[in-house]
Short mmCIF file of C-alpha atoms and ligand atoms in Angstrom, two decimals:
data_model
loop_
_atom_site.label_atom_id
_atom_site.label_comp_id
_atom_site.label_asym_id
_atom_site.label_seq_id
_atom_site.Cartn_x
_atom_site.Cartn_y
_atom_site.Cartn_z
CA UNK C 27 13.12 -40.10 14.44
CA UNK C 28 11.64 -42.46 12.02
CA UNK C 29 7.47 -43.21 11.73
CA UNK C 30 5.10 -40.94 11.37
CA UNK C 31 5.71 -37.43 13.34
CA UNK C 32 3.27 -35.00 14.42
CA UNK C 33 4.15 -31.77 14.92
CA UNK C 34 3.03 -28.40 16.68
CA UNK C 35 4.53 -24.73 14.68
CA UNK C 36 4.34 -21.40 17.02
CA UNK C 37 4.92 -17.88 14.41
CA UNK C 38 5.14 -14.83 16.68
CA UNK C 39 8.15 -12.68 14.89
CA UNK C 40 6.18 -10.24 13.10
CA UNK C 41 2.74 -9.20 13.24
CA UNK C 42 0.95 -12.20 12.72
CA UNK C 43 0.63 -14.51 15.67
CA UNK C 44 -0.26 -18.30 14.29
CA UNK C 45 0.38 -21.74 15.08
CA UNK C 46 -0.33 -25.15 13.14
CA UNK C 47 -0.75 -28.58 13.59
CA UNK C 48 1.19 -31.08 10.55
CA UNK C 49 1.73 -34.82 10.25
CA UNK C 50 4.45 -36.34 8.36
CA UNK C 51 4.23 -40.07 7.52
CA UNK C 52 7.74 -41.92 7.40
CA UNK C 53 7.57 -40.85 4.17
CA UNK C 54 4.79 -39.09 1.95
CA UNK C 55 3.80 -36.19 1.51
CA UNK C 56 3.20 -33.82 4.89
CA UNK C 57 -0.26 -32.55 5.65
CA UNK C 58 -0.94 -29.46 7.06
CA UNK C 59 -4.14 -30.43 9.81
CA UNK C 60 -4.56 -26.78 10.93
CA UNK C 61 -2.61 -23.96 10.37
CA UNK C 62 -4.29 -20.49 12.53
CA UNK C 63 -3.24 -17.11 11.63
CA UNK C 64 -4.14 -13.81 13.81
CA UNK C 65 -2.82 -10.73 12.21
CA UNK C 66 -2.69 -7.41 13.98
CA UNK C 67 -3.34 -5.16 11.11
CA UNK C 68 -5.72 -3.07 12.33
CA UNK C 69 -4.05 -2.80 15.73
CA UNK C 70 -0.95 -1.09 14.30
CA UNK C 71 -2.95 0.90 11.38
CA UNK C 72 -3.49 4.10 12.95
CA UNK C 73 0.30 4.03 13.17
CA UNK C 74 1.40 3.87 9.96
CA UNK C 75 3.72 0.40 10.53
CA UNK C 76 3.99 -2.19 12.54
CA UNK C 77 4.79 -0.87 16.67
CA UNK C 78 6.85 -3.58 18.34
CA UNK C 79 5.58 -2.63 22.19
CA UNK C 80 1.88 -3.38 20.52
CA UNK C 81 3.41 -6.14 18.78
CA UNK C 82 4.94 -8.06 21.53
CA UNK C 83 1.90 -7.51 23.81
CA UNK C 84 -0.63 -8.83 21.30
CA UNK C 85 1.30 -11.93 20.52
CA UNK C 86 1.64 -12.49 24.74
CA UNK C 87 -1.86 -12.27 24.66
CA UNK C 88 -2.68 -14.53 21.50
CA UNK C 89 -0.12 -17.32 21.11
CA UNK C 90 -1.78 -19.83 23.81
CA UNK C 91 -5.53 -19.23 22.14
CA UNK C 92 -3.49 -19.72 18.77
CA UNK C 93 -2.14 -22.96 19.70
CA UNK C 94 -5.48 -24.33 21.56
CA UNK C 95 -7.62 -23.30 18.11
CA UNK C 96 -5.10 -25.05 15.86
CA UNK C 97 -5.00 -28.13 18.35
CA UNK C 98 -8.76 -28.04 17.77
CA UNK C 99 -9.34 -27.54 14.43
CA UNK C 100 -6.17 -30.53 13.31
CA UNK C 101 -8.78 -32.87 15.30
CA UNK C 102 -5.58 -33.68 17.72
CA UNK C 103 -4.85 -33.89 21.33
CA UNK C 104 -1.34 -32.35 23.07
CA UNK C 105 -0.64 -35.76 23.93
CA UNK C 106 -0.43 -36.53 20.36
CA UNK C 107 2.02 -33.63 19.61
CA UNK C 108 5.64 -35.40 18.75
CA UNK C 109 7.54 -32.32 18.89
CA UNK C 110 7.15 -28.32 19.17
CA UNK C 111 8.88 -25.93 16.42
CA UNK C 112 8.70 -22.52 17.00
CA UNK C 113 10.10 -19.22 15.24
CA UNK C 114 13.45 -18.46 17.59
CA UNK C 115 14.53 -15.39 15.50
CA UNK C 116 15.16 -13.30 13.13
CA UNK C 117 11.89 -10.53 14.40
CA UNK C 118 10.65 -8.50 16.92
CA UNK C 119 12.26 -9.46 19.79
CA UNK C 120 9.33 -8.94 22.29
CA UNK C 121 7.40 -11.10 19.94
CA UNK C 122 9.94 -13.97 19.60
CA UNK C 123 9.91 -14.14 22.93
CA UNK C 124 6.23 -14.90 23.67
CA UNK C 125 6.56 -17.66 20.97
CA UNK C 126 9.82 -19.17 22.60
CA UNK C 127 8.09 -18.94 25.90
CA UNK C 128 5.09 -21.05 25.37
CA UNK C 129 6.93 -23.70 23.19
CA UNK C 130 9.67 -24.26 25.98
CA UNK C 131 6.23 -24.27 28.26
CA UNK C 132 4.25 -27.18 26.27
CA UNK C 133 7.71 -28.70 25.82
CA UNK C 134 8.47 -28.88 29.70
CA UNK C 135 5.21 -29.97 30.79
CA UNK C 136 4.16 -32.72 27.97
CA UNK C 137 7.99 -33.41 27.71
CA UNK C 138 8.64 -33.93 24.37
CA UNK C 139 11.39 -31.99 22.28
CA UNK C 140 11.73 -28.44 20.88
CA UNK C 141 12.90 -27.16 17.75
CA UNK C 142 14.06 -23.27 17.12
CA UNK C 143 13.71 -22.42 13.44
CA UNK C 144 14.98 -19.74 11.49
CA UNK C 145 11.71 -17.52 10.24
CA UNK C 146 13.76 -17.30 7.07
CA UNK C 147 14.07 -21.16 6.69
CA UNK C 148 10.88 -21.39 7.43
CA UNK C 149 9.96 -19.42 4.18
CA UNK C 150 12.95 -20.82 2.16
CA UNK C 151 11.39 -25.07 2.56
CA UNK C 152 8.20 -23.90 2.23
CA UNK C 153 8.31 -25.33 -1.79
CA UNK C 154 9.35 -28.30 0.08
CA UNK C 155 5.62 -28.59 1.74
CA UNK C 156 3.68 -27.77 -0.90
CA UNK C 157 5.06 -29.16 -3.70
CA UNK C 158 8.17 -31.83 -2.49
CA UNK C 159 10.67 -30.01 -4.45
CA UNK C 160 14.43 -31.20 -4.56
CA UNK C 161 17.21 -29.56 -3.24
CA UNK C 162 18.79 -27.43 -4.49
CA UNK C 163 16.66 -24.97 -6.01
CA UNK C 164 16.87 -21.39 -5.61
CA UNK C 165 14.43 -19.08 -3.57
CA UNK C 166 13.61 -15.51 -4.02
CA UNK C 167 12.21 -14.49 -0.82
CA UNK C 168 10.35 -10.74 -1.39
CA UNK C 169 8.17 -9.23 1.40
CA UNK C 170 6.91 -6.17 3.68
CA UNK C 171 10.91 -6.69 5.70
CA UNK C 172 12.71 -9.12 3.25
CA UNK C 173 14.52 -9.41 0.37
CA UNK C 174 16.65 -12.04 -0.73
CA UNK C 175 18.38 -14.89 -2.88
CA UNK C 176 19.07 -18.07 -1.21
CA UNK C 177 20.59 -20.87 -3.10
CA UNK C 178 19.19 -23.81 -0.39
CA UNK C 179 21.27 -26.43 -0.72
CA UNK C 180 19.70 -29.17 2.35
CA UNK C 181 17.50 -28.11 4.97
CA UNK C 182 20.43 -26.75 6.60
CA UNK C 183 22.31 -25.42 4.32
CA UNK C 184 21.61 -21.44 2.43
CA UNK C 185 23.50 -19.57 0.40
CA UNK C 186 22.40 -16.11 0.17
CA UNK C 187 23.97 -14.84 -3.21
CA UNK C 188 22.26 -11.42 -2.59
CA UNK C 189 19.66 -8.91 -1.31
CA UNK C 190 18.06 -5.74 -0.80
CA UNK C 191 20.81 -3.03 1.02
CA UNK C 192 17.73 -0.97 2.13
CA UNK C 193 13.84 -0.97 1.71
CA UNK C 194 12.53 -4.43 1.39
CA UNK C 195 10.49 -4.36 -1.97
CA UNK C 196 6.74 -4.60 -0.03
CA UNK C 197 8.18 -1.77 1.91
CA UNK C 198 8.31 0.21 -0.90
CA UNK C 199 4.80 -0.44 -2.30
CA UNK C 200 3.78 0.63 1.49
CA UNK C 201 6.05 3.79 1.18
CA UNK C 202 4.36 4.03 -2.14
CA UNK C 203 0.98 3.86 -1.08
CA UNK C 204 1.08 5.99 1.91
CA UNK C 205 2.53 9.07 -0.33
CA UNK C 206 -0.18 8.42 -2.85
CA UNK C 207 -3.14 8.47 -0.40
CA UNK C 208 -3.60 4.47 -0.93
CA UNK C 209 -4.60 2.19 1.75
CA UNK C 210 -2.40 -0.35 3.75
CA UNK C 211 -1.32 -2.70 3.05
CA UNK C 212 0.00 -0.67 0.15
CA UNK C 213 1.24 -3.99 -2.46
CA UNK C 214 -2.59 -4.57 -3.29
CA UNK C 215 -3.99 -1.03 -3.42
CA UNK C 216 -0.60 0.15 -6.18
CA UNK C 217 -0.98 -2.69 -7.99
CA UNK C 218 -4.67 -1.62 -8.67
CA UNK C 219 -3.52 1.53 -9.68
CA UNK C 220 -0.67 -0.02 -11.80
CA UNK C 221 -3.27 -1.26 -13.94
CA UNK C 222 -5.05 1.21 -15.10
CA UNK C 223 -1.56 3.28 -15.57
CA UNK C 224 0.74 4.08 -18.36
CA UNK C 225 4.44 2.60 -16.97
CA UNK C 226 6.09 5.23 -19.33
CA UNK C 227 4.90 8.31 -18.15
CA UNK C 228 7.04 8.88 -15.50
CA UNK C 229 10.63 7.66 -15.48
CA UNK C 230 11.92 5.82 -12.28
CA UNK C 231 15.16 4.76 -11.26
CA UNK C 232 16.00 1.42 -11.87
CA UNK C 233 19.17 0.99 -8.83
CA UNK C 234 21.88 -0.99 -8.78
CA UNK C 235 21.36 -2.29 -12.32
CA UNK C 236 24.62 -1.00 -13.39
CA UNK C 237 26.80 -2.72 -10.91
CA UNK C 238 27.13 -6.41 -11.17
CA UNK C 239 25.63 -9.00 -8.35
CA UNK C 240 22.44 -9.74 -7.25
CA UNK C 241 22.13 -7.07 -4.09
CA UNK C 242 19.17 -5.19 -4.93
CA UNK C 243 18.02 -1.41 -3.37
CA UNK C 244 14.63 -0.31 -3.32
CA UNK C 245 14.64 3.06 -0.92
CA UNK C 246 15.64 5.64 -3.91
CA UNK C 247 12.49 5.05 -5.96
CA UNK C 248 10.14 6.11 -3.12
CA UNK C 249 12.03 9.30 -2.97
CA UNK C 250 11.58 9.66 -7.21
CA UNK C 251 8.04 9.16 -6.56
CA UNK C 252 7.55 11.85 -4.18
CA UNK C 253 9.58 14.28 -6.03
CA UNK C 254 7.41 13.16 -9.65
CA UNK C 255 4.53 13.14 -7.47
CA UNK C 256 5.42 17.14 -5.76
CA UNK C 257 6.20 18.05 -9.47
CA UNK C 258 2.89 17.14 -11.18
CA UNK C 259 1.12 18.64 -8.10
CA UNK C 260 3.30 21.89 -7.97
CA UNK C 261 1.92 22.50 -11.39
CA UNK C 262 -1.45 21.15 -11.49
CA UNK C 263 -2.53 22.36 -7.85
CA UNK C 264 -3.26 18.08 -6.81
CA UNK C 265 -3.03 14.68 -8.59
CA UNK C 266 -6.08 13.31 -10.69
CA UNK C 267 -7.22 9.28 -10.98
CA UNK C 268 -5.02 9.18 -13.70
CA UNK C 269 -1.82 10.73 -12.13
CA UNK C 270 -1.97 8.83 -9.49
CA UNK C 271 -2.63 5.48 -11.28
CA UNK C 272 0.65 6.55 -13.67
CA UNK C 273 2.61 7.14 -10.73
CA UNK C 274 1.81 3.74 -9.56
CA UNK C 275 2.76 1.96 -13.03
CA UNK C 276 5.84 3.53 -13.20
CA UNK C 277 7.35 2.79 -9.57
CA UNK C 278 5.84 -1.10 -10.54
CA UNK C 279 7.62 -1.15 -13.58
CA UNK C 280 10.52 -0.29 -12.38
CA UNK C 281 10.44 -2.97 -9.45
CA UNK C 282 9.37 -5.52 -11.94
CA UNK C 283 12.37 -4.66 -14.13
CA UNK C 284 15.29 -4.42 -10.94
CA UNK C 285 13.66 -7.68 -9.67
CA UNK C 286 13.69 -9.62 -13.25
CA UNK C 287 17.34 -8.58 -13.86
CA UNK C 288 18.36 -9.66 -10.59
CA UNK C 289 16.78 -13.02 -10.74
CA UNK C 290 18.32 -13.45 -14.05
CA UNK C 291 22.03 -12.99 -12.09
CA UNK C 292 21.21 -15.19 -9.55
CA UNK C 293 19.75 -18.36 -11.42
CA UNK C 294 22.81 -17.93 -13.51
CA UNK C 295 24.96 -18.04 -10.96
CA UNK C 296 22.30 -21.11 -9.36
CA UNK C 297 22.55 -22.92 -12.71
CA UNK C 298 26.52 -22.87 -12.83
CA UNK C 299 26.40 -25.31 -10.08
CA UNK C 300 24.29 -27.93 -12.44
CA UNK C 301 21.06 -28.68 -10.91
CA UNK C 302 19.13 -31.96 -12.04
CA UNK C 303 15.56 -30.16 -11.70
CA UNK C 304 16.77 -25.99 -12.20
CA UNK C 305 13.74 -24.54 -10.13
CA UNK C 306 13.22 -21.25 -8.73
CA UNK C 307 10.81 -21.19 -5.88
CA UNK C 308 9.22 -17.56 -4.57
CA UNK C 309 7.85 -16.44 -1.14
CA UNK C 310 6.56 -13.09 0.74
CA UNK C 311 3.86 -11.26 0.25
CA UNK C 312 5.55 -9.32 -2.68
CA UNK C 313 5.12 -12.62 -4.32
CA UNK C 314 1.17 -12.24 -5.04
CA UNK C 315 1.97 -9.27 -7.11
CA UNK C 316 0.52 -10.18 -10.65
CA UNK C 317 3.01 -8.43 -12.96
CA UNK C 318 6.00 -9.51 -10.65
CA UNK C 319 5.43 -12.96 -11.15
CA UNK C 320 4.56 -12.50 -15.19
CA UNK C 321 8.26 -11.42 -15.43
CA UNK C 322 9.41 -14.10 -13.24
CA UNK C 323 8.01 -16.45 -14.83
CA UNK C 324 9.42 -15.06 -18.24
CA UNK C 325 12.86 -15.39 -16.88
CA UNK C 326 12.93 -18.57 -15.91
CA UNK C 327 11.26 -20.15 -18.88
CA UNK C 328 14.09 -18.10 -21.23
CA UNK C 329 16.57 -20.13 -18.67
CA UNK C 330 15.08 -23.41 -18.96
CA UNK C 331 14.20 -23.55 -15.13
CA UNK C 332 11.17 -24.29 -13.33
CA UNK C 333 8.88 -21.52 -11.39
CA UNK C 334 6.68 -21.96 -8.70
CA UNK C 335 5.18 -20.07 -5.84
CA UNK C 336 3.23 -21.65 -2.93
CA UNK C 337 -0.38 -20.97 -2.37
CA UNK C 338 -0.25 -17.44 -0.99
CA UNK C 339 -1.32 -18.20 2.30
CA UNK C 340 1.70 -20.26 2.75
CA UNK C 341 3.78 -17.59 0.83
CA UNK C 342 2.85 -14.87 3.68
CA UNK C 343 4.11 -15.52 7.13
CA UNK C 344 2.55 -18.99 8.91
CA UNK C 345 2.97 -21.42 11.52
CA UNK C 346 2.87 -24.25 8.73
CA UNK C 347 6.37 -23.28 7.73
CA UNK C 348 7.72 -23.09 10.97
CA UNK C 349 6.35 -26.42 11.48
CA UNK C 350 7.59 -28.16 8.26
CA UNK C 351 10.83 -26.60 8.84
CA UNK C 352 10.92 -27.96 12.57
CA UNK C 353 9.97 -31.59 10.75
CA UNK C 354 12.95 -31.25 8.49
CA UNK C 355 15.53 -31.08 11.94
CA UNK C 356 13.65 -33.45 14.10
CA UNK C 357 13.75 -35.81 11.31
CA UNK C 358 17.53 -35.61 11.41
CA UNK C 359 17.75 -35.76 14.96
CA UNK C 360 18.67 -31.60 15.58
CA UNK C 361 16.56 -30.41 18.47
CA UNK C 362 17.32 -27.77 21.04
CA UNK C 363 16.47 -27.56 24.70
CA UNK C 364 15.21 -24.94 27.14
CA UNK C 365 18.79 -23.04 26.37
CA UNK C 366 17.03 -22.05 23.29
CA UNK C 367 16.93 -18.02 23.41
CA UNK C 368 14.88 -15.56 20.84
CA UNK C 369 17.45 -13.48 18.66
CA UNK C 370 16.50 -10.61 17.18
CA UNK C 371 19.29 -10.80 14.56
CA UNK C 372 19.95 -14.44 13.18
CA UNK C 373 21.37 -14.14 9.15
CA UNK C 374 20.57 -18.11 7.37
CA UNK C 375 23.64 -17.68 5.50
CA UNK C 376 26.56 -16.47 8.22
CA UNK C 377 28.94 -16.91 5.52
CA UNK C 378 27.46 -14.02 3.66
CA UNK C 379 28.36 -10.42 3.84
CA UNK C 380 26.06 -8.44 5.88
CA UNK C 381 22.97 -6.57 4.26
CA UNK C 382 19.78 -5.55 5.69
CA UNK C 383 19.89 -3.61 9.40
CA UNK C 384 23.55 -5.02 10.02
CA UNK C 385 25.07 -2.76 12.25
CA UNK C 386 27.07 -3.43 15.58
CA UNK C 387 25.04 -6.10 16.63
CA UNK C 388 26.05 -7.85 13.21
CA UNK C 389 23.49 -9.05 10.36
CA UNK C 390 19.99 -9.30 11.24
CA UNK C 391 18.78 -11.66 8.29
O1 KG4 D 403 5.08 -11.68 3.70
P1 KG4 D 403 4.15 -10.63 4.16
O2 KG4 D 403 2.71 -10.97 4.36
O3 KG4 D 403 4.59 -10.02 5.54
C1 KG4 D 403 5.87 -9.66 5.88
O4 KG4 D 403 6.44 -8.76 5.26
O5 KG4 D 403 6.37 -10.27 6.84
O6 KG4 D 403 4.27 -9.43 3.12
C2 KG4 D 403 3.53 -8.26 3.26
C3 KG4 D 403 3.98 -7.32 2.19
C4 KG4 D 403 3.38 -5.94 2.37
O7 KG4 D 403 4.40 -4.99 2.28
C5 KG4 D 403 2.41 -5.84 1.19
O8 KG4 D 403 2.24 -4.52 0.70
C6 KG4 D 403 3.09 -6.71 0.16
O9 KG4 D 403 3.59 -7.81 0.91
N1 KG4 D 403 2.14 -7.18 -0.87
C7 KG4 D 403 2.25 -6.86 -2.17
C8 KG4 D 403 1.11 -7.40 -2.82
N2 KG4 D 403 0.37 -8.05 -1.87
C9 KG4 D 403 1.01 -7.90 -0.68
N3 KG4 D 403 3.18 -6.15 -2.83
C10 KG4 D 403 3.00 -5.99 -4.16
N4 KG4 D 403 1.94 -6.46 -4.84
C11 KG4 D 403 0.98 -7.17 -4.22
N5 KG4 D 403 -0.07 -7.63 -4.92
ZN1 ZN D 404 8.12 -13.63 6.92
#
């Protein structure tokens, strides 16, 4: 499709239910006209995590209000919509679904074409929206259920040169929180504490370090922490400020220090294949994490390469991305129809060995 192209994103995977509104001239720069988000945090924080029944059942009951606010707010009518993208997998299945639904809905009754994304791509050409950055570059994607390296090659094309085999990283600053007595979500509330702590006091783990690649594991220094955390309070009857804020700067330190290495591997492995602009991009909400990106930012100036991290409201799951990813196949004339089905499990790179939640079903991301 050539001209300018607007376009309608649905993001229902997770626990954030939002849709946006962009426009894409024939070529310039795409603006984002809306982009909504409802989160369900405080529906699944008495929990402890996110509860896929409660989930699925608020995104049923959000996505059309989602999609008539953004339609609003981007000063647009359905009629002008030129195409629907919507998030077709990897997630929570129920909430997939309710996404899938009312895009194939809007997409029957105005008659105009639908596009099933890839969450993860979604994330990966993010740096393509915000900043119009060349392929290929590489992407570190780090949140609350991701972790991974993805060399993206075209809007089409990943290669996932490694990832986390357990906990996503955000996970573990959750896990982290929750053991220290720090709110939800945990990333903010530990990095707090980080500050005020001494990294040295209490030696963590640093996993995987001694093997070579770029797959990364994050579950074993939640269980140091609770056993430094069980000593200190074995012998001192509880935890004071200080303890706690120690505790904190140690498991950071030691994320900061598996994540730095890694990325080090992984551009190296990026940069063999020559680049013209070397750039590593970063999204998730691990991504806001001051100290992470310090180090990241370390690494890639010692390598020569560029670093840069979306806005973080564009970083953390969005209906923008979906949307800008949905451009990028229109544009090339790869749309689906109402055979499009929600998958639970849909890995970017299929090529790639199977990490995260593979089991008989195959690899989820
Ligand atoms: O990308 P995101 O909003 O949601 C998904 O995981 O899909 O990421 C949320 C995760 C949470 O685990 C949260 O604790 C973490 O990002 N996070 C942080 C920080 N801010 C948010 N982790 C470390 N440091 C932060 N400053
Ligand atoms: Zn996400």
């Amino acid at each position: 499709m050539t001209g300018m192209v607007t376009i309608l994103g649905i993001e229902s995977s997770c626990d954030d239910t939002a849709a946006a509104v962009l426009r894409q001239p024939a070529d310039g720069h795409t603006e984002i006209l809306a982009s909504i988000v409802h989160g369900q945090t405080d529906l699944h924080a008495p929990f402890g995590g996110v509860v896929p029944e409660i989930a699925a059942r608020a995104h049923a009951e959000k996505v059309d209000l989602c999609v008539e606010q953004a339609i609003a707010a981007a000063g647009v009518a359905l009629k002008d919509i030129d195409a629907i993208a919507v998030t077709a997998g990897p997630g929570l299945i129920g909430g997939v679904i309710s996404g899938v639904m009312c895009a194939k809905g809007l997409s029957a009754s105005l008659n105009i074409p639908l596009v099933g994304v890839n969450h993860l791509a979604g994330h990966a050409l993010t740096p393509r929206l915000t900043d119009d950055v060349k392929f290929p570059y590489l992407m570190l994607l780090v949140s609350g259920g991701h972790c991974q390296f993805l060399i993206v090659h075209d809007a089409a094309r990943f290669s996932r040169l490694g990832g986390t085999i357990d906990d996503a990283p955000g996970e573990a600053f959750d896990k982290t929180a929750r053991l220290l007595g720090l709110p939800q979500p945990g990333g903010p509330a530990v990095q707090a504490e980080a500050e005020k702590g001494d990294p040295k006091r209490f030696r963590m783990p640093r996993p995987l370090l001694d093997r070579p690649g770029c797959d990364m594991s994050f579950s074993g220094l939640k269980t140091a922490l609770l056993r430094q955390r069980d000593t200190v309070i074995a012998e001192k009857s509880g935890l004071t400020v200080q303890d706690r804020a120690d505790l904190c700067a140690g498991f950071q330190a030691a994320v900061v220090d598996v994540l730095a290495e890694k990325t080090r591997r992984a551009l190296t492995l990026y940069l063999a294949e020559n680049p013209t602009e070397p750039l590593l991009a970063v999204a998730g909400g691990v991504a806001a994490n001051t100290a992470i990106r310090t180090k990241l930012e370390t690494v890639c100036a010692d390598l020569d390469v560029t670093f840069t991290a979306p806005p973080l409201a564009l970083c953390t799951d969005n209906a923008a991305m979906i949307g800008y990813a949905g451009l990028e196949r229109f544009r090339s004339g790869d749309i689906d129809d109402m055979s499009l089905v929600a998958r639970p499990r849909w890995p970017l790179d299929q090529s790639a060995p199977a990490l995260l939640g593979s089991g008989k079903k195959g690899a989820k991301s």
